[in-house]
Coordinates of C-alpha atoms and ligand atoms in Angstrom, one line a residue:
Chain A
M1 CA 124.3 49.2 42.6
K2 CA 127.2 50.5 44.6
T3 CA 125.4 53.8 45.0
L4 CA 122.3 52.0 46.1
S5 CA 124.1 50.1 48.8
T6 CA 125.8 53.2 49.9
F7 CA 122.4 54.9 50.0
L8 CA 120.9 52.1 52.0
L9 CA 123.8 52.1 54.4
L10 CA 123.3 55.8 54.9
L11 CA 119.6 55.2 55.5
L12 CA 120.4 52.6 58.1
V13 CA 122.8 54.9 59.8
A14 CA 120.3 57.7 59.8
A15 CA 117.7 55.4 61.3
M16 CA 120.0 54.5 64.3
P17 CA 119.3 56.2 67.5
A18 CA 121.8 59.0 68.0
Q19 CA 122.7 57.7 71.4
A20 CA 124.2 54.6 69.9
F21 CA 127.2 56.7 68.8
D22 CA 128.7 59.8 70.1
L23 CA 130.2 61.2 67.0
D24 CA 132.3 63.6 69.0
M25 CA 134.0 60.6 70.7
G26 CA 135.9 60.1 67.5
G27 CA 136.6 56.7 66.1
G28 CA 133.1 55.6 66.7
L29 CA 131.2 55.7 63.5
G30 CA 134.1 55.7 61.2
D31 CA 135.4 52.4 62.7
V32 CA 131.9 51.0 62.8
L33 CA 131.4 51.5 59.1
K34 CA 134.8 50.1 58.3
N35 CA 134.2 47.0 60.3
L36 CA 130.7 46.3 59.0
P37 CA 130.7 43.0 57.2
I38 CA 128.8 44.7 54.3
G39 CA 131.7 47.1 53.8
K40 CA 134.1 44.3 53.4
D41 CA 132.3 42.0 50.9
K42 CA 130.3 44.6 49.1
G43 CA 131.2 43.0 45.8
K44 CA 129.8 39.6 46.6
K45 CA 126.9 40.5 48.8
Q46 CA 125.2 43.1 46.6
E47 CA 124.5 40.5 43.8
S48 CA 122.4 38.3 46.0
G49 CA 119.6 40.7 46.7
S50 CA 117.9 39.6 49.9
D51 CA 121.3 38.8 51.4
G52 CA 122.3 42.5 50.9
V53 CA 122.5 45.4 53.3
L54 CA 118.9 45.2 54.6
G55 CA 119.1 41.5 55.1
L56 CA 122.2 41.8 57.2
A57 CA 120.8 44.7 59.1
Q58 CA 117.7 42.8 59.9
A59 CA 119.6 39.8 61.1
A60 CA 121.7 42.2 63.2
N61 CA 118.6 43.8 64.6
F62 CA 117.2 40.6 65.9
K63 CA 120.4 39.0 67.0
E64 CA 120.4 38.3 70.8
F65 CA 123.7 37.8 72.5
S66 CA 124.1 34.5 74.4
Q67 CA 125.0 34.7 78.0
E68 CA 128.5 33.4 77.1
E69 CA 128.9 36.2 74.5
E70 CA 127.6 38.7 77.0
I71 CA 130.2 37.7 79.6
K72 CA 133.0 37.8 77.1
I73 CA 132.1 41.3 76.1
G74 CA 131.9 42.4 79.7
T75 CA 135.2 40.8 80.5
E76 CA 136.9 42.7 77.7
I77 CA 135.4 46.0 78.7
S78 CA 136.2 45.5 82.4
G79 CA 139.8 44.4 81.7
N80 CA 140.3 47.6 79.7
L81 CA 138.6 49.8 82.3
L82 CA 140.9 48.3 84.9
G83 CA 143.8 49.3 82.6
A84 CA 142.7 52.9 83.0
A85 CA 142.1 52.7 86.7
P86 CA 143.3 49.7 88.8
L87 CA 141.6 48.3 91.8
V88 CA 142.2 50.0 95.2
K89 CA 144.6 47.7 96.9
D90 CA 142.6 47.0 100.0
V91 CA 141.3 43.5 100.2
A92 CA 138.9 44.2 103.0
L93 CA 137.3 47.0 101.1
Q94 CA 136.9 44.9 97.9
H95 CA 135.5 42.0 99.9
Y96 CA 133.0 44.2 101.6
V97 CA 131.8 45.8 98.3
N98 CA 131.5 42.3 96.8
Q99 CA 129.3 41.1 99.7
I100 CA 126.9 44.1 99.4
G101 CA 126.8 44.0 95.6
R102 CA 126.3 40.2 95.5
W103 CA 123.5 40.5 98.1
V104 CA 121.7 43.1 96.0
A105 CA 122.2 41.2 92.8
S106 CA 120.7 38.2 94.4
Q107 CA 117.4 40.0 94.6
S108 CA 117.3 40.3 90.8
E109 CA 116.1 37.8 88.2
R110 CA 119.8 37.3 87.1
K111 CA 121.0 36.0 90.5
D112 CA 122.7 33.1 88.6
L113 CA 125.3 35.2 87.0
V114 CA 128.8 35.3 88.6
W115 CA 128.9 38.9 89.8
Y116 CA 132.1 41.0 90.2
F117 CA 132.3 44.3 92.1
G118 CA 135.3 46.5 92.6
V119 CA 136.4 49.9 93.8
I120 CA 138.9 51.6 91.4
E121 CA 141.6 54.1 91.9
S122 CA 140.1 57.3 90.6
E123 CA 139.0 60.5 92.2
D124 CA 136.3 60.9 89.6
V125 CA 132.8 60.5 90.9
N126 CA 131.4 57.6 88.8
A127 CA 130.4 54.0 88.6
F128 CA 130.4 51.6 85.7
S129 CA 128.9 48.4 84.6
A130 CA 129.7 46.0 81.9
P131 CA 127.6 43.2 80.5
G132 CA 127.6 39.8 82.2
G133 CA 127.9 41.0 85.8
Y134 CA 130.8 43.5 86.2
V135 CA 130.3 46.6 88.4
L136 CA 133.1 49.1 89.2
I137 CA 132.7 52.2 91.5
T138 CA 135.4 54.9 91.8
K139 CA 137.0 55.8 95.1
G140 CA 135.8 59.4 94.5
L141 CA 132.2 58.2 94.6
Y142 CA 132.7 55.8 97.4
R143 CA 134.1 58.7 99.5
K144 CA 130.8 60.5 99.2
L145 CA 128.8 57.6 100.6
G146 CA 127.4 57.9 104.1
S147 CA 125.8 54.5 104.6
E148 CA 125.7 50.9 103.3
A149 CA 122.3 51.6 101.9
Q150 CA 123.8 54.3 99.7
L151 CA 126.5 51.9 98.5
A152 CA 123.8 49.3 97.8
G153 CA 121.8 51.9 95.9
V154 CA 124.7 52.9 93.6
L155 CA 125.6 49.2 92.9
A156 CA 121.9 48.4 92.3
H157 CA 121.7 51.1 89.6
E158 CA 124.6 49.5 87.8
I159 CA 123.1 46.0 88.4
G160 CA 119.9 47.4 86.7
H161 CA 121.9 48.2 83.6
I162 CA 123.2 44.7 83.5
I163 CA 120.0 42.8 84.1
K164 CA 118.3 45.0 81.4
K165 CA 121.2 44.5 79.0
H166 CA 121.3 48.2 78.3
H167 CA 124.9 48.2 76.8
L168 CA 124.1 45.2 74.7
K169 CA 121.1 46.9 73.3
V170 CA 123.2 49.9 72.2
M171 CA 125.6 47.5 70.5
Q172 CA 122.7 45.7 68.8
Q173 CA 121.3 49.0 67.6
S174 CA 124.6 50.2 66.3
Q175 CA 124.7 47.3 63.8
L176 CA 128.0 46.1 65.0
I177 CA 127.1 42.5 65.1
G178 CA 129.1 40.2 62.9
S179 CA 129.3 36.5 63.3
A180 CA 128.6 35.5 66.8
S181 CA 130.2 32.1 66.3
K182 CA 133.6 33.8 65.7
L183 CA 133.3 35.5 69.0
V184 CA 132.5 32.3 70.9
G185 CA 135.4 30.6 69.1
D186 CA 138.0 33.2 70.1
K187 CA 139.7 33.1 73.4
A188 CA 138.2 35.5 75.9
G189 CA 139.8 38.8 76.6
Q190 CA 143.2 40.0 75.3
G191 CA 142.9 41.3 71.8
N192 CA 139.8 39.5 70.8
S193 CA 139.4 41.1 67.4
F194 CA 135.7 40.6 67.2
V195 CA 135.0 42.1 70.5
K196 CA 137.3 44.9 69.5
N197 CA 135.2 45.6 66.5
L198 CA 132.1 45.4 68.5
I199 CA 133.0 47.7 71.4
G200 CA 135.8 49.8 70.0
N201 CA 138.7 50.0 72.4
G202 CA 137.1 48.2 75.3
A203 CA 136.5 50.8 77.9
E204 CA 135.5 53.4 75.3
I205 CA 131.9 52.3 75.5
C206 CA 131.8 53.5 79.1
A207 CA 132.4 57.0 77.8
R208 CA 129.5 56.8 75.5
G209 CA 126.2 57.4 77.1
L210 CA 123.2 55.1 77.2
D211 CA 119.9 56.7 76.4
K212 CA 118.2 58.7 79.1
D213 CA 115.3 56.2 79.5
A214 CA 117.8 53.4 80.2
E215 CA 119.3 55.6 83.0
F216 CA 115.8 56.3 84.5
E217 CA 115.0 52.6 84.3
A218 CA 118.3 51.7 86.1
D219 CA 117.4 54.2 88.8
R220 CA 114.0 52.6 89.4
I221 CA 115.4 49.1 89.4
G222 CA 118.1 50.4 91.8
M223 CA 115.6 51.6 94.3
V224 CA 113.6 48.4 94.1
L225 CA 116.6 46.0 94.5
T226 CA 117.9 48.0 97.4
A227 CA 114.5 47.8 99.1
R228 CA 114.2 44.0 98.4
A229 CA 117.6 43.5 100.0
G230 CA 116.3 45.0 103.2
Y231 CA 118.0 48.4 102.9
D232 CA 116.5 51.9 103.0
A233 CA 115.2 52.2 99.5
F234 CA 116.3 55.8 99.4
G235 CA 120.0 55.2 99.5
L236 CA 120.4 56.0 95.8
V237 CA 118.3 59.2 96.3
D238 CA 120.7 60.3 99.0
V239 CA 123.6 59.9 96.6
L240 CA 121.8 61.7 93.8
Q241 CA 121.1 64.6 96.2
E242 CA 124.7 64.7 97.2
I243 CA 126.0 64.5 93.6
G244 CA 123.6 67.3 92.7
H245 CA 125.7 69.6 95.0
V246 CA 128.9 69.0 93.1
P247 CA 129.4 72.0 90.7
S248 CA 128.8 70.9 87.2
N249 CA 132.1 72.3 86.0
D250 CA 134.0 70.2 88.5
S251 CA 136.1 67.8 86.5
S252 CA 135.4 64.9 88.8
V253 CA 131.8 64.7 87.6
A254 CA 132.4 65.6 83.9
L255 CA 132.1 62.1 82.6
L256 CA 129.2 61.2 84.9
F257 CA 127.2 64.2 83.9
K258 CA 128.0 63.6 80.2
T259 CA 126.8 60.0 80.3
H260 CA 123.8 60.5 82.7
P261 CA 120.9 62.9 82.9
A262 CA 121.3 65.7 85.6
P263 CA 120.7 64.5 89.2
D264 CA 117.7 66.9 89.5
E265 CA 116.1 65.3 86.4
R266 CA 116.7 61.8 87.8
L267 CA 115.2 62.8 91.2
A268 CA 112.1 64.2 89.5
K269 CA 111.7 61.1 87.3
L270 CA 112.1 58.9 90.4
G271 CA 109.5 61.0 92.3
D272 CA 107.0 60.4 89.5
A273 CA 107.7 56.7 89.5
V274 CA 107.8 56.1 93.2
G275 CA 104.8 58.1 94.5
D276 CA 103.5 56.0 97.4
R277 CA 104.7 52.7 96.0
L278 CA 107.5 52.2 98.5
D279 CA 105.5 53.3 101.6
S280 CA 105.2 49.7 102.7
V281 CA 108.9 49.2 102.9
S282 CA 109.8 52.3 104.9
D283 CA 111.5 50.3 107.6
G284 CA 114.6 49.5 105.6
K285 CA 118.1 49.7 107.2
A286 CA 120.6 52.4 106.4
L287 CA 123.5 50.8 108.2
E288 CA 125.7 53.9 108.5
S289 CA 128.1 52.4 110.9
R290 CA 128.8 49.2 108.9
L291 CA 129.9 51.2 105.8
Y292 CA 133.6 50.3 105.3
R293 CA 135.7 53.5 105.6
L294 CA 138.4 54.1 103.1
K295 CA 141.9 54.0 104.6
Chain B
M1 CA 146.3 77.6 130.5
K2 CA 142.8 78.7 131.2
I3 CA 142.4 80.1 127.7
N4 CA 143.8 76.9 126.2
Q5 CA 141.2 74.8 128.1
K6 CA 138.4 77.1 127.0
T7 CA 139.5 76.8 123.3
L8 CA 139.7 73.1 123.7
W9 CA 136.1 73.0 125.0
L10 CA 134.9 75.3 122.3
T11 CA 136.5 73.1 119.6
F12 CA 135.0 70.1 121.2
G13 CA 131.5 71.7 121.3
L14 CA 131.9 72.8 117.7
L15 CA 132.8 69.2 116.6
I16 CA 129.7 67.8 118.4
S17 CA 127.4 70.3 116.8
I18 CA 128.9 69.6 113.3
S19 CA 128.4 65.9 113.6
I20 CA 124.8 66.3 114.9
S21 CA 123.9 68.7 112.1
T22 CA 125.2 66.3 109.4
A23 CA 123.3 63.4 111.0
T24 CA 119.9 65.1 111.2
Q25 CA 120.3 67.8 108.5
A26 CA 118.8 70.2 111.0
G27 CA 118.3 73.7 109.7
E28 CA 119.2 72.7 106.1
T29 CA 117.3 74.4 103.3
G30 CA 115.4 72.4 100.9
T31 CA 113.8 73.3 97.6
V32 CA 110.5 71.7 96.5
I33 CA 111.0 70.0 93.1
R34 CA 107.4 68.7 92.5
A35 CA 103.9 69.6 93.4
D36 CA 102.8 67.6 96.5
N37 CA 101.0 67.9 99.8
L38 CA 102.4 68.7 103.2
K39 CA 101.3 66.0 105.5
A40 CA 100.6 66.1 109.2
E41 CA 102.4 62.7 109.7
S42 CA 105.0 60.7 107.8
S43 CA 102.4 58.7 106.0
G44 CA 100.6 58.9 102.7
S45 CA 97.2 58.5 104.5
A46 CA 97.9 61.4 106.9
A47 CA 95.9 64.6 106.5
S48 CA 97.2 67.1 104.1
T49 CA 97.9 70.5 105.7
D50 CA 99.2 72.5 102.8
K51 CA 100.0 72.3 99.1
I52 CA 103.6 72.7 97.9
S53 CA 104.8 73.7 94.4
P54 CA 108.2 73.6 92.7
G55 CA 110.5 76.3 93.9
D56 CA 109.0 76.5 97.5
Q57 CA 111.7 76.8 100.1
V58 CA 111.5 74.6 103.2
E59 CA 113.6 74.1 106.2
I60 CA 114.6 70.4 106.6
I61 CA 114.3 69.4 110.3
D62 CA 114.6 65.6 110.2
R63 CA 114.4 62.6 107.9
Q64 CA 112.5 59.4 108.6
G65 CA 112.6 56.7 106.0
A66 CA 110.9 58.1 102.9
W67 CA 110.0 61.4 104.6
F68 CA 111.5 64.7 105.4
K69 CA 110.1 66.6 108.4
V70 CA 110.1 70.2 107.2
K71 CA 109.0 73.7 108.2
L72 CA 107.1 75.5 105.4
R73 CA 105.7 79.0 105.9
Q74 CA 105.8 78.5 109.7
T75 CA 104.0 75.2 109.5
T76 CA 105.8 72.0 110.4
G77 CA 104.8 68.8 108.5
W78 CA 106.1 66.0 106.4
L79 CA 107.1 65.8 102.7
R80 CA 108.0 62.8 100.6
L81 CA 111.8 62.6 100.2
L82 CA 111.6 62.8 96.4
S83 CA 109.6 66.0 96.5
V84 CA 112.4 68.0 98.0
K85 CA 115.9 68.7 96.8
R86 CA 118.4 69.5 99.5
G87 CA 120.0 73.0 99.1
E88 CA 119.1 76.5 98.0
A89 CA 116.9 77.1 95.0
T90 CA 119.0 79.7 93.3
K91 CA 122.2 77.8 93.5
A92 CA 120.7 74.5 92.8
Q93 CA 118.7 75.7 89.8
G94 CA 121.7 77.4 88.3
S95 CA 123.9 74.4 88.5
A96 CA 121.1 72.1 87.4
T97 CA 120.7 74.0 84.2
D98 CA 124.4 73.8 83.5
V99 CA 124.3 70.1 84.2
L100 CA 121.4 69.7 82.0
K101 CA 123.2 71.4 79.2
L102 CA 126.2 69.1 79.7
A103 CA 124.0 66.1 79.8
T104 CA 122.2 66.9 76.7
G105 CA 125.3 68.0 74.8
Q106 CA 124.1 71.6 74.5
A107 CA 127.1 72.9 76.2
G108 CA 129.2 71.7 73.2
T109 CA 131.7 68.9 73.4
G110 CA 134.7 71.2 73.6
Q111 CA 133.7 72.3 77.1
V112 CA 133.3 68.7 78.3
T113 CA 136.7 67.7 77.1
A114 CA 138.2 70.8 78.5
V115 CA 137.1 70.0 82.1
A116 CA 137.8 66.3 81.8
G117 CA 141.3 64.9 81.6
I118 CA 142.9 66.9 84.4
R119 CA 142.5 63.9 86.7
G120 CA 140.4 60.8 86.9
L121 CA 138.8 58.9 84.1
S122 CA 138.4 61.1 81.0
E123 CA 137.1 59.8 77.7
E124 CA 140.6 59.9 76.4
E125 CA 141.9 57.7 79.2
L126 CA 139.1 55.2 78.6
K127 CA 139.7 55.1 74.9
G128 CA 143.5 54.7 75.3
A129 CA 143.2 52.1 78.1
K130 CA 145.1 48.8 77.7
F131 CA 143.6 45.5 78.8
N132 CA 145.0 44.6 82.2
P133 CA 144.8 40.8 82.8
Q134 CA 146.4 41.0 86.3
E135 CA 143.8 43.5 87.6
L136 CA 141.0 41.5 85.9
G137 CA 142.3 38.4 87.7
L138 CA 142.3 40.3 91.0
L139 CA 138.7 41.6 90.4
K140 CA 137.6 38.0 89.7
S141 CA 139.3 36.7 92.8
N142 CA 137.4 39.1 95.0
S143 CA 134.0 37.7 94.0
V144 CA 131.9 36.2 96.8
S145 CA 129.3 33.5 96.6
A146 CA 125.6 34.2 97.1
E147 CA 125.7 32.2 100.3
N148 CA 128.5 34.3 101.7
A149 CA 126.7 37.5 100.8
Q150 CA 123.5 36.3 102.4
Q151 CA 125.3 35.5 105.7
F152 CA 126.8 39.0 105.7
A153 CA 123.4 40.5 105.1
S154 CA 121.8 38.4 107.9
A155 CA 124.5 39.4 110.3
A156 CA 123.2 43.0 110.0
G157 CA 119.6 41.9 110.3
L158 CA 118.8 42.7 106.6
Q159 CA 115.6 40.9 105.6
V160 CA 114.4 40.3 102.1
R161 CA 111.1 42.0 101.2
Q162 CA 108.8 41.6 98.3
V163 CA 108.8 44.7 96.2
E164 CA 107.4 45.0 92.7
Y165 CA 109.4 46.7 90.0
L166 CA 108.3 50.3 89.4
P167 CA 106.6 51.0 86.1
A168 CA 108.0 53.9 84.0
P169 CA 106.0 57.1 84.9
I170 CA 103.7 58.2 82.2
S171 CA 105.2 61.5 81.0
P172 CA 103.2 64.0 78.9
E173 CA 106.0 64.1 76.3
P174 CA 108.1 61.0 75.7
T175 CA 111.8 61.4 76.1
K176 CA 113.5 61.5 72.8
P177 CA 117.0 60.4 72.1
Q178 CA 119.2 63.4 72.7
G179 CA 121.2 65.2 70.1
G180 CA 121.4 64.1 66.5
L181 CA 123.8 62.8 63.9
G182 CA 124.5 66.3 62.6
R183 CA 125.9 67.7 65.8
Ligands
LIG301 ZN1 123.7 54.6 84.7

């Protein structure tokens, strides 16, 4: 029986999309398996047949996170990310980015979330999102921007990940779901053990990639939300063109290029998707002069 | 004194030309990344004057909305922004392949880790990060209301437009999850 459940477990793991874990990240799969409920009460569970490995896995597969859970997970991730790179201490900058981000998010179907945007102290070229409405962009990427439409485009890509719950889907696929009630019962943030089991050490999930199709989808949503907000829809395209010029061995783009498809590939995919579809909104504003300049 | 003044003017002129060229991207080389048509005007309904294929080199003269004004084989015309990548083909393609390798994990993880971690947000830094409640509080305190954001948008004349979400393009071969468990 023990062999059987081990076998089933292996089968489940094999069936998971490879993107759900990056084995090379270390800690990922090992911890996942240790923390699976089935690992802990193997003795009890295996007797009850339908309640065994497959039953749990199925329950996990179909489990949807509530918005409350989603926000708690995002809060935990963001708090950890900010532990690695704090906010740039420029209130005017942070206020500006929040106004642009919130305006773009308001054009999405999740305008009722409380949205948080921030510029973080890092010379890396990257941006991050976490479930529930958290978006962070590095100073290094902000520095490359030439217009407000470009900023809007970058934020809109991240907003796309959030409205499509891309990170949550990875978590669901990776069978990490335990009892949701425990999560809701725990205090948000700070050493929430359930959230820890779910996402590893907080910000770690930001170093794991989403799957390529999720990135292409976020690019498409990014362009549309930017266009809806009245901006030049091609702000994100400008940024991708710019990032494409950074040598791939430059350490500032190492994580971005590890977690995202190559800029050329993203541009080509966008080209296929856009065609003439955005021709009617070609009068969007770039707002070069309103872009807040870093001190 | 005379020489100094001349140098000053030269520097001034140089500065002007630099700022103009970055604004209009005049004379910049572009590489065609997808098959498309060169158009007589910056409009989808304009007459096609030439066909372009991936790898073609163009000179980017101007940009207007979703269009680049380009010079291709002595003909001036318009190309969709997403059909052209700014920069030289040889350089761009070389780096693109490297990037692709990195993105698909073909380059091997050792390489990725080696270039990361010198500065910025490496995987190690993210994994080792400690929850920072003060910074999180600060992030939350910066949040603005939808109304506030709308006012700021209106102040710049931004107007909401109805735009449908873009469907995923139909690709001949579906993108498969990268890598595998065994790697
Ligand atoms: Zn992304």
